[in-house]
């Protein structure tokens, strides 16, 4: 996907999220500030806003950590997630992985 297409997909995702009312706020303001962009696609409750995005609620924490590191270093190439994971530190990754892993799936 070229960069232009990537950004239009990204913007479309964000607009959709905004259109859905962003009732997708995490209970914690600090988490919203840091990971609000993630929630705009994957849902603050870990249930994705579109069927083409993965649900993360209840996913194994170690899997989430591993896959986010792979997106970040490019060993799991994906245009959207590569860009999303790039700025994350190891401790950011641990924090968001723990957050999603602790949500009970199917609670939407
Ligand atoms: C524009 C929508 C969008 C945003 C924003 C977004 N993601 Fe994703 N995410 C996706 C898509 C699409 C995939 C599937 C990628 C693939 O096919 O490899 C994905 C995959 C993932 C996966 C792997 C799931 C699996 O089952 O392997 C994780 C973990 C993840 N995202 C976490 C995050 C985090 C953390 C953020 C914020 C830093 C974020 N995402 C932001 C769309 C998004």
mmCIF file of C-alpha atoms and ligand atoms in Angstrom:
data_model
loop_
_atom_site.group_PDB
_atom_site.id
_atom_site.type_symbol
_atom_site.label_atom_id
_atom_site.label_comp_id
_atom_site.label_asym_id
_atom_site.label_seq_id
_atom_site.Cartn_x
_atom_site.Cartn_y
_atom_site.Cartn_z
ATOM 1 C CA UNK A 1 0.000 0.000 0.000
ATOM 2 C CA UNK A 2 1.482 3.365 -0.873
ATOM 3 C CA UNK A 3 1.679 6.110 1.682
ATOM 4 C CA UNK A 4 -1.255 8.060 0.310
ATOM 5 C CA UNK A 5 -3.532 5.049 0.359
ATOM 6 C CA UNK A 6 -2.316 4.199 3.836
ATOM 7 C CA UNK A 7 -3.271 7.616 5.149
ATOM 8 C CA UNK A 8 -6.669 7.555 3.493
ATOM 9 C CA UNK A 9 -7.365 4.176 5.094
ATOM 10 C CA UNK A 10 -6.157 5.525 8.417
ATOM 11 C CA UNK A 11 -8.285 8.675 8.153
ATOM 12 C CA UNK A 12 -11.299 6.599 7.098
ATOM 13 C CA UNK A 13 -10.817 4.458 10.195
ATOM 14 C CA UNK A 14 -10.514 7.472 12.441
ATOM 15 C CA UNK A 15 -13.543 9.186 10.894
ATOM 16 C CA UNK A 16 -15.565 6.046 11.313
ATOM 17 C CA UNK A 17 -14.490 5.877 14.923
ATOM 18 C CA UNK A 18 -15.452 9.506 15.454
ATOM 19 C CA UNK A 19 -18.763 8.900 13.680
ATOM 20 C CA UNK A 20 -19.528 6.016 15.973
ATOM 21 C CA UNK A 21 -19.549 8.565 18.779
ATOM 22 C CA UNK A 22 -16.249 7.527 20.317
ATOM 23 C CA UNK A 23 -18.232 5.945 23.106
ATOM 24 C CA UNK A 24 -14.943 4.097 23.019
ATOM 25 C CA UNK A 25 -13.276 5.818 25.939
ATOM 26 C CA UNK A 26 -11.257 3.793 28.377
ATOM 27 C CA UNK A 27 -12.081 4.298 32.052
ATOM 28 C CA UNK A 28 -8.662 5.837 32.575
ATOM 29 C CA UNK A 29 -7.833 9.311 31.181
ATOM 30 C CA UNK A 30 -4.100 8.607 31.012
ATOM 31 C CA UNK A 31 -4.752 5.515 28.923
ATOM 32 C CA UNK A 32 -7.062 7.472 26.638
ATOM 33 C CA UNK A 33 -4.430 10.138 26.107
ATOM 34 C CA UNK A 34 -1.758 7.587 25.279
ATOM 35 C CA UNK A 35 -3.708 4.871 23.470
ATOM 36 C CA UNK A 36 -6.828 6.668 22.204
ATOM 37 C CA UNK A 37 -5.675 6.077 18.639
ATOM 38 C CA UNK A 38 -5.582 2.318 19.258
ATOM 39 C CA UNK A 39 -9.069 2.437 20.760
ATOM 40 C CA UNK A 40 -10.369 4.239 17.655
ATOM 41 C CA UNK A 41 -9.935 0.964 15.727
ATOM 42 C CA UNK A 42 -9.690 -1.814 18.311
ATOM 43 C CA UNK A 43 -12.238 -0.313 20.733
ATOM 44 C CA UNK A 44 -11.510 0.780 24.296
ATOM 45 C CA UNK A 45 -13.222 -2.450 25.302
ATOM 46 C CA UNK A 46 -10.997 -4.454 22.951
ATOM 47 C CA UNK A 47 -13.852 -5.187 20.543
ATOM 48 C CA UNK A 48 -12.981 -3.767 17.139
ATOM 49 C CA UNK A 49 -15.160 -1.118 15.536
ATOM 50 C CA UNK A 50 -15.052 -2.881 12.143
ATOM 51 C CA UNK A 51 -15.124 -6.582 11.299
ATOM 52 C CA UNK A 52 -11.856 -6.204 9.371
ATOM 53 C CA UNK A 53 -9.983 -5.133 12.546
ATOM 54 C CA UNK A 54 -8.987 -7.736 15.137
ATOM 55 C CA UNK A 55 -10.598 -7.923 18.568
ATOM 56 C CA UNK A 56 -7.939 -7.732 21.268
ATOM 57 C CA UNK A 57 -10.040 -8.287 24.408
ATOM 58 C CA UNK A 58 -8.748 -11.251 26.364
ATOM 59 C CA UNK A 59 -5.890 -11.957 23.968
ATOM 60 C CA UNK A 60 -2.821 -13.446 25.652
ATOM 61 C CA UNK A 61 -0.604 -10.724 27.044
ATOM 62 C CA UNK A 62 2.635 -12.329 25.853
ATOM 63 C CA UNK A 63 1.203 -12.683 22.339
ATOM 64 C CA UNK A 64 0.222 -9.009 22.288
ATOM 65 C CA UNK A 65 3.683 -7.974 23.475
ATOM 66 C CA UNK A 66 5.384 -10.163 20.890
ATOM 67 C CA UNK A 67 3.220 -9.085 17.968
ATOM 68 C CA UNK A 68 3.515 -5.370 18.803
ATOM 69 C CA UNK A 69 7.298 -5.698 18.914
ATOM 70 C CA UNK A 70 7.176 -7.481 15.559
ATOM 71 C CA UNK A 71 5.073 -4.704 14.029
ATOM 72 C CA UNK A 72 7.513 -2.161 15.462
ATOM 73 C CA UNK A 73 10.663 -3.827 14.144
ATOM 74 C CA UNK A 74 9.070 -4.823 10.821
ATOM 75 C CA UNK A 75 9.292 -8.615 11.212
ATOM 76 C CA UNK A 76 5.484 -8.673 10.979
ATOM 77 C CA UNK A 77 4.992 -6.182 8.167
ATOM 78 C CA UNK A 78 1.692 -4.288 8.094
ATOM 79 C CA UNK A 79 1.238 -0.756 6.781
ATOM 80 C CA UNK A 80 -1.207 0.359 9.466
ATOM 81 C CA UNK A 81 0.212 -1.412 12.486
ATOM 82 C CA UNK A 82 3.831 -0.783 11.507
ATOM 83 C CA UNK A 83 3.164 2.941 11.762
ATOM 84 C CA UNK A 84 1.117 2.540 14.945
ATOM 85 C CA UNK A 85 3.734 0.490 16.753
ATOM 86 C CA UNK A 86 6.735 2.567 15.718
ATOM 87 C CA UNK A 87 6.552 5.173 18.517
ATOM 88 C CA UNK A 88 5.775 2.644 21.286
ATOM 89 C CA UNK A 89 8.408 1.953 23.950
ATOM 90 C CA UNK A 90 8.724 -1.494 25.509
ATOM 91 C CA UNK A 91 6.900 -0.219 28.574
ATOM 92 C CA UNK A 92 4.083 1.261 26.441
ATOM 93 C CA UNK A 93 3.737 -2.158 24.800
ATOM 94 C CA UNK A 94 3.622 -3.924 28.167
ATOM 95 C CA UNK A 95 1.007 -1.464 29.405
ATOM 96 C CA UNK A 96 -1.380 -1.746 26.449
ATOM 97 C CA UNK A 97 -0.903 -5.528 26.221
ATOM 98 C CA UNK A 98 -1.823 -5.896 29.892
ATOM 99 C CA UNK A 99 -4.842 -3.630 29.393
ATOM 100 C CA UNK A 100 -6.323 -5.621 26.509
ATOM 101 C CA UNK A 101 -5.383 -9.007 28.010
ATOM 102 C CA UNK A 102 -7.335 -8.175 31.162
ATOM 103 C CA UNK A 103 -10.622 -7.453 29.367
ATOM 104 C CA UNK A 104 -13.087 -10.315 29.333
ATOM 105 C CA UNK A 105 -13.896 -11.083 25.686
ATOM 106 C CA UNK A 106 -17.469 -11.043 24.448
ATOM 107 C CA UNK A 107 -18.602 -8.398 26.905
ATOM 108 C CA UNK A 108 -19.816 -6.021 24.221
HETATM 109 C C1 LIG B 1 -6.540 2.438 11.643
HETATM 110 C C2 LIG B 1 -6.934 1.318 12.497
HETATM 111 C C3 LIG B 1 -5.932 0.818 13.538
HETATM 112 C C4 LIG B 1 -5.324 1.531 14.528
HETATM 113 C C5 LIG B 1 -5.419 3.019 14.820
HETATM 114 C C6 LIG B 1 -4.566 0.564 15.318
HETATM 115 N N1 LIG B 1 -4.714 -0.690 14.791
HETATM 116 FE FE1 LIG B 1 -3.931 -2.421 15.540
HETATM 117 N N2 LIG B 1 -4.573 -3.414 13.904
HETATM 118 C C7 LIG B 1 -5.312 -2.878 12.869
HETATM 119 C C8 LIG B 1 -5.413 -3.869 11.810
HETATM 120 C C9 LIG B 1 -6.132 -3.687 10.474
HETATM 121 C C10 LIG B 1 -4.702 -5.007 12.253
HETATM 122 C C11 LIG B 1 -4.463 -6.324 11.489
HETATM 123 C C12 LIG B 1 -3.051 -6.203 10.919
HETATM 124 C C13 LIG B 1 -2.577 -7.425 10.163
HETATM 125 O O1 LIG B 1 -3.287 -7.884 9.282
HETATM 126 O O2 LIG B 1 -1.460 -7.904 10.442
HETATM 127 C C14 LIG B 1 -4.220 -4.701 13.582
HETATM 128 C C15 LIG B 1 -3.523 -5.601 14.362
HETATM 129 C C16 LIG B 1 -3.160 -5.360 15.687
HETATM 130 C C17 LIG B 1 -2.627 -6.342 16.588
HETATM 131 C C18 LIG B 1 -2.375 -7.820 16.284
HETATM 132 C C19 LIG B 1 -3.648 -8.600 16.537
HETATM 133 C C20 LIG B 1 -3.488 -10.070 16.236
HETATM 134 O O3 LIG B 1 -4.457 -10.814 16.479
HETATM 135 O O4 LIG B 1 -2.438 -10.515 15.770
HETATM 136 C C21 LIG B 1 -2.372 -5.703 17.771
HETATM 137 C C22 LIG B 1 -1.805 -6.315 19.045
HETATM 138 C C23 LIG B 1 -2.744 -4.312 17.595
HETATM 139 N N3 LIG B 1 -3.232 -4.144 16.319
HETATM 140 C C24 LIG B 1 -2.617 -3.331 18.572
HETATM 141 C C25 LIG B 1 -2.776 -1.959 18.317
HETATM 142 C C26 LIG B 1 -2.324 -0.912 19.206
HETATM 143 C C27 LIG B 1 -1.663 -1.133 20.558
HETATM 144 C C28 LIG B 1 -2.616 0.276 18.590
HETATM 145 C C29 LIG B 1 -2.282 1.672 19.051
HETATM 146 C C30 LIG B 1 -0.862 1.956 19.238
HETATM 147 C C31 LIG B 1 -3.287 -0.049 17.328
HETATM 148 N N4 LIG B 1 -3.336 -1.409 17.198
HETATM 149 C C32 LIG B 1 -3.805 0.893 16.439
HETATM 150 C C33 LIG B 1 -5.873 -1.623 12.841
HETATM 151 C C34 LIG B 1 -5.517 -0.581 13.686
#
